[in-house]
Amino acid sequence: MELQVGDRLVRVSNPDRIYFAEGNATKLDLARYYMSVGDGIVRALRDRPCMLHRFPTGVEGEKVHQKRIPKGAPDWVETVEIYFPRFGRTADELCVTELASVIWAVQMSTVEFHPWNSRRVDVEKPDEWRIDIDPMPRCPVERVKHVALVAREVLNELGATGFIKTSGGDGLHIYVRIPPRWGFGELRRAALAFAQEVERRAPDDATTVWWRKDRDPEKVFVDFNQNARDHTIACAYSVRGVSSGRVSTPIAWEELESVDPSEFTISTVPDRFAKLGDLHAGIDDTSFDITPLTEWADRDGLDAPK
């Protein structure tokens, strides 16, 4: 079948294929979900290199991590060339500029969208600082929320505006816009300095221990590594590759204590979006100079582990 997406007609093959076991949600349901949150998903992806997590037979089947844009893309789908020093190769990654590109990616079996935290104008200079509140296996949800609130406390003291969302799993993500003046290495050092301050204020709940095997399984890892080059996480409004069709969903800080992330799915988020709009709509109107954090990193002699 064909879907009208803005000025484009986008073909969707196998629209009735079941992608999510819970609720028997189909490939067409997935496409319609992304159309319902169009402004939000495009804002989260606009002009960013994007890795695609594709599930050709649904989320119970094989997952394909796709850096290079799949073959057969229409000429209106835009890309950005990325160089990967580790392999000495380049790849043309999807670079979303309109909703039709998102729906075309769904046609190519994409469920999850994982953009870089830099834009194609200069892919080596990130403009988004990501704070990943990542719970260990036995960490209670109340602890995750508490650590997020401690992170917000530090952000407020720094004069930074943090935009929070669920991860689509058990964690939380906080995004902060920054000027694209620093490289990934410097941002990562700054993110580590911030994470260690959160850990200092909540030592019983948060950890920055690098190796997973050495972490307390009941604590929250304040993950600074999401700011490394070519490290990506699911963006706002991205569906996750789980049978329930969970969505990484922007929330208001005021609803954090009562929110249940499992309630945000491709079935429920469209109504929420229609009612509340995009809670990250103002993110590009904010900017935070990370110099205080780089000074913390210099003061403490920090060098983020690789």
mmCIF file of N, CA, C and O in Angstrom, residues 10 13 29 43 69 74 77 86 102 105 123 133-134 175 196 237 255 265 277 281 303:
data_model
loop_
_atom_site.group_PDB
_atom_site.id
_atom_site.type_symbol
_atom_site.label_atom_id
_atom_site.label_comp_id
_atom_site.label_asym_id
_atom_site.label_seq_id
_atom_site.Cartn_x
_atom_site.Cartn_y
_atom_site.Cartn_z
ATOM 1 N N VAL A 10 4.747 7.156 0.047
ATOM 2 C CA VAL A 10 5.722 6.168 0.498
ATOM 3 C C VAL A 10 5.071 4.793 0.481
ATOM 4 O O VAL A 10 4.030 4.577 1.119
ATOM 5 N N SER A 13 5.396 -2.174 1.992
ATOM 6 C CA SER A 13 5.124 -3.564 1.622
ATOM 7 C C SER A 13 4.849 -4.386 2.878
ATOM 8 O O SER A 13 5.269 -4.023 3.984
ATOM 9 N N ASP A 29 0.943 -0.458 11.491
ATOM 10 C CA ASP A 29 0.724 0.230 12.766
ATOM 11 C C ASP A 29 1.969 1.025 13.167
ATOM 12 O O ASP A 29 1.868 2.148 13.678
ATOM 13 N N ARG A 43 12.139 16.263 14.786
ATOM 14 C CA ARG A 43 12.955 17.171 15.605
ATOM 15 C C ARG A 43 14.113 16.400 16.251
ATOM 16 O O ARG A 43 15.235 16.896 16.334
ATOM 17 N N ILE A 69 23.003 3.379 4.575
ATOM 18 C CA ILE A 69 21.600 3.426 4.198
ATOM 19 C C ILE A 69 21.279 2.210 3.336
ATOM 20 O O ILE A 69 22.078 1.819 2.464
ATOM 21 N N PRO A 74 14.889 6.179 -2.279
ATOM 22 C CA PRO A 74 14.519 7.198 -3.273
ATOM 23 C C PRO A 74 15.538 8.335 -3.284
ATOM 24 O O PRO A 74 16.251 8.557 -2.290
ATOM 25 N N VAL A 77 15.647 10.894 -0.293
ATOM 26 C CA VAL A 77 16.137 10.533 1.037
ATOM 27 C C VAL A 77 17.579 11.016 1.174
ATOM 28 O O VAL A 77 18.439 10.651 0.379
ATOM 29 N N ARG A 86 38.458 3.426 12.628
ATOM 30 C CA ARG A 86 38.799 2.063 13.055
ATOM 31 C C ARG A 86 38.893 1.108 11.872
ATOM 32 O O ARG A 86 39.716 0.187 11.854
ATOM 33 N N VAL A 102 11.547 9.028 7.520
ATOM 34 C CA VAL A 102 11.304 8.112 8.635
ATOM 35 C C VAL A 102 10.408 6.965 8.182
ATOM 36 O O VAL A 102 10.689 5.790 8.460
ATOM 37 N N ALA A 105 12.182 4.546 6.064
ATOM 38 C CA ALA A 105 13.013 3.654 6.873
ATOM 39 C C ALA A 105 12.173 2.550 7.501
ATOM 40 O O ALA A 105 12.628 1.399 7.619
ATOM 41 N N VAL A 123 30.047 16.862 11.704
ATOM 42 C CA VAL A 123 29.741 15.658 12.473
ATOM 43 C C VAL A 123 30.719 15.429 13.617
ATOM 44 O O VAL A 123 30.443 14.631 14.519
ATOM 45 N N ILE A 133 20.804 7.624 32.477
ATOM 46 C CA ILE A 133 20.571 7.085 33.817
ATOM 47 C C ILE A 133 20.229 5.611 33.642
ATOM 48 O O ILE A 133 19.088 5.243 33.351
ATOM 49 N N ASP A 134 21.234 4.757 33.800
ATOM 50 C CA ASP A 134 21.155 3.356 33.379
ATOM 51 C C ASP A 134 21.151 2.427 34.598
ATOM 52 O O ASP A 134 22.194 2.224 35.226
ATOM 53 N N TYR A 175 18.716 15.114 27.999
ATOM 54 C CA TYR A 175 19.447 15.757 26.908
ATOM 55 C C TYR A 175 19.648 17.236 27.225
ATOM 56 O O TYR A 175 18.736 17.910 27.710
ATOM 57 N N GLN A 196 30.391 12.139 38.012
ATOM 58 C CA GLN A 196 31.032 11.950 39.304
ATOM 59 C C GLN A 196 30.459 12.887 40.364
ATOM 60 O O GLN A 196 30.401 12.532 41.539
ATOM 61 N N TYR A 237 10.895 9.490 20.940
ATOM 62 C CA TYR A 237 9.800 8.934 20.133
ATOM 63 C C TYR A 237 10.195 7.689 19.350
ATOM 64 O O TYR A 237 9.370 7.125 18.622
ATOM 65 N N GLU A 255 6.118 15.042 36.264
ATOM 66 C CA GLU A 255 5.452 13.743 36.273
ATOM 67 C C GLU A 255 6.417 12.590 36.532
ATOM 68 O O GLU A 255 6.010 11.426 36.559
ATOM 69 N N THR A 265 3.669 3.178 24.839
ATOM 70 C CA THR A 265 3.807 2.238 23.732
ATOM 71 C C THR A 265 3.285 2.872 22.450
ATOM 72 O O THR A 265 2.712 3.973 22.465
ATOM 73 N N GLY A 277 1.453 17.512 22.846
ATOM 74 C CA GLY A 277 2.451 17.959 21.895
ATOM 75 C C GLY A 277 3.816 17.390 22.247
ATOM 76 O O GLY A 277 3.939 16.479 23.068
ATOM 77 N N ALA A 281 9.854 20.249 22.463
ATOM 78 C CA ALA A 281 9.742 21.225 21.377
ATOM 79 C C ALA A 281 10.670 22.418 21.565
ATOM 80 O O ALA A 281 11.130 23.012 20.594
ATOM 81 N N ASP A 303 40.323 11.592 32.805
ATOM 82 C CA ASP A 303 40.493 11.104 31.442
ATOM 83 C C ASP A 303 39.530 9.950 31.280
ATOM 84 O O ASP A 303 39.751 8.870 31.842
#
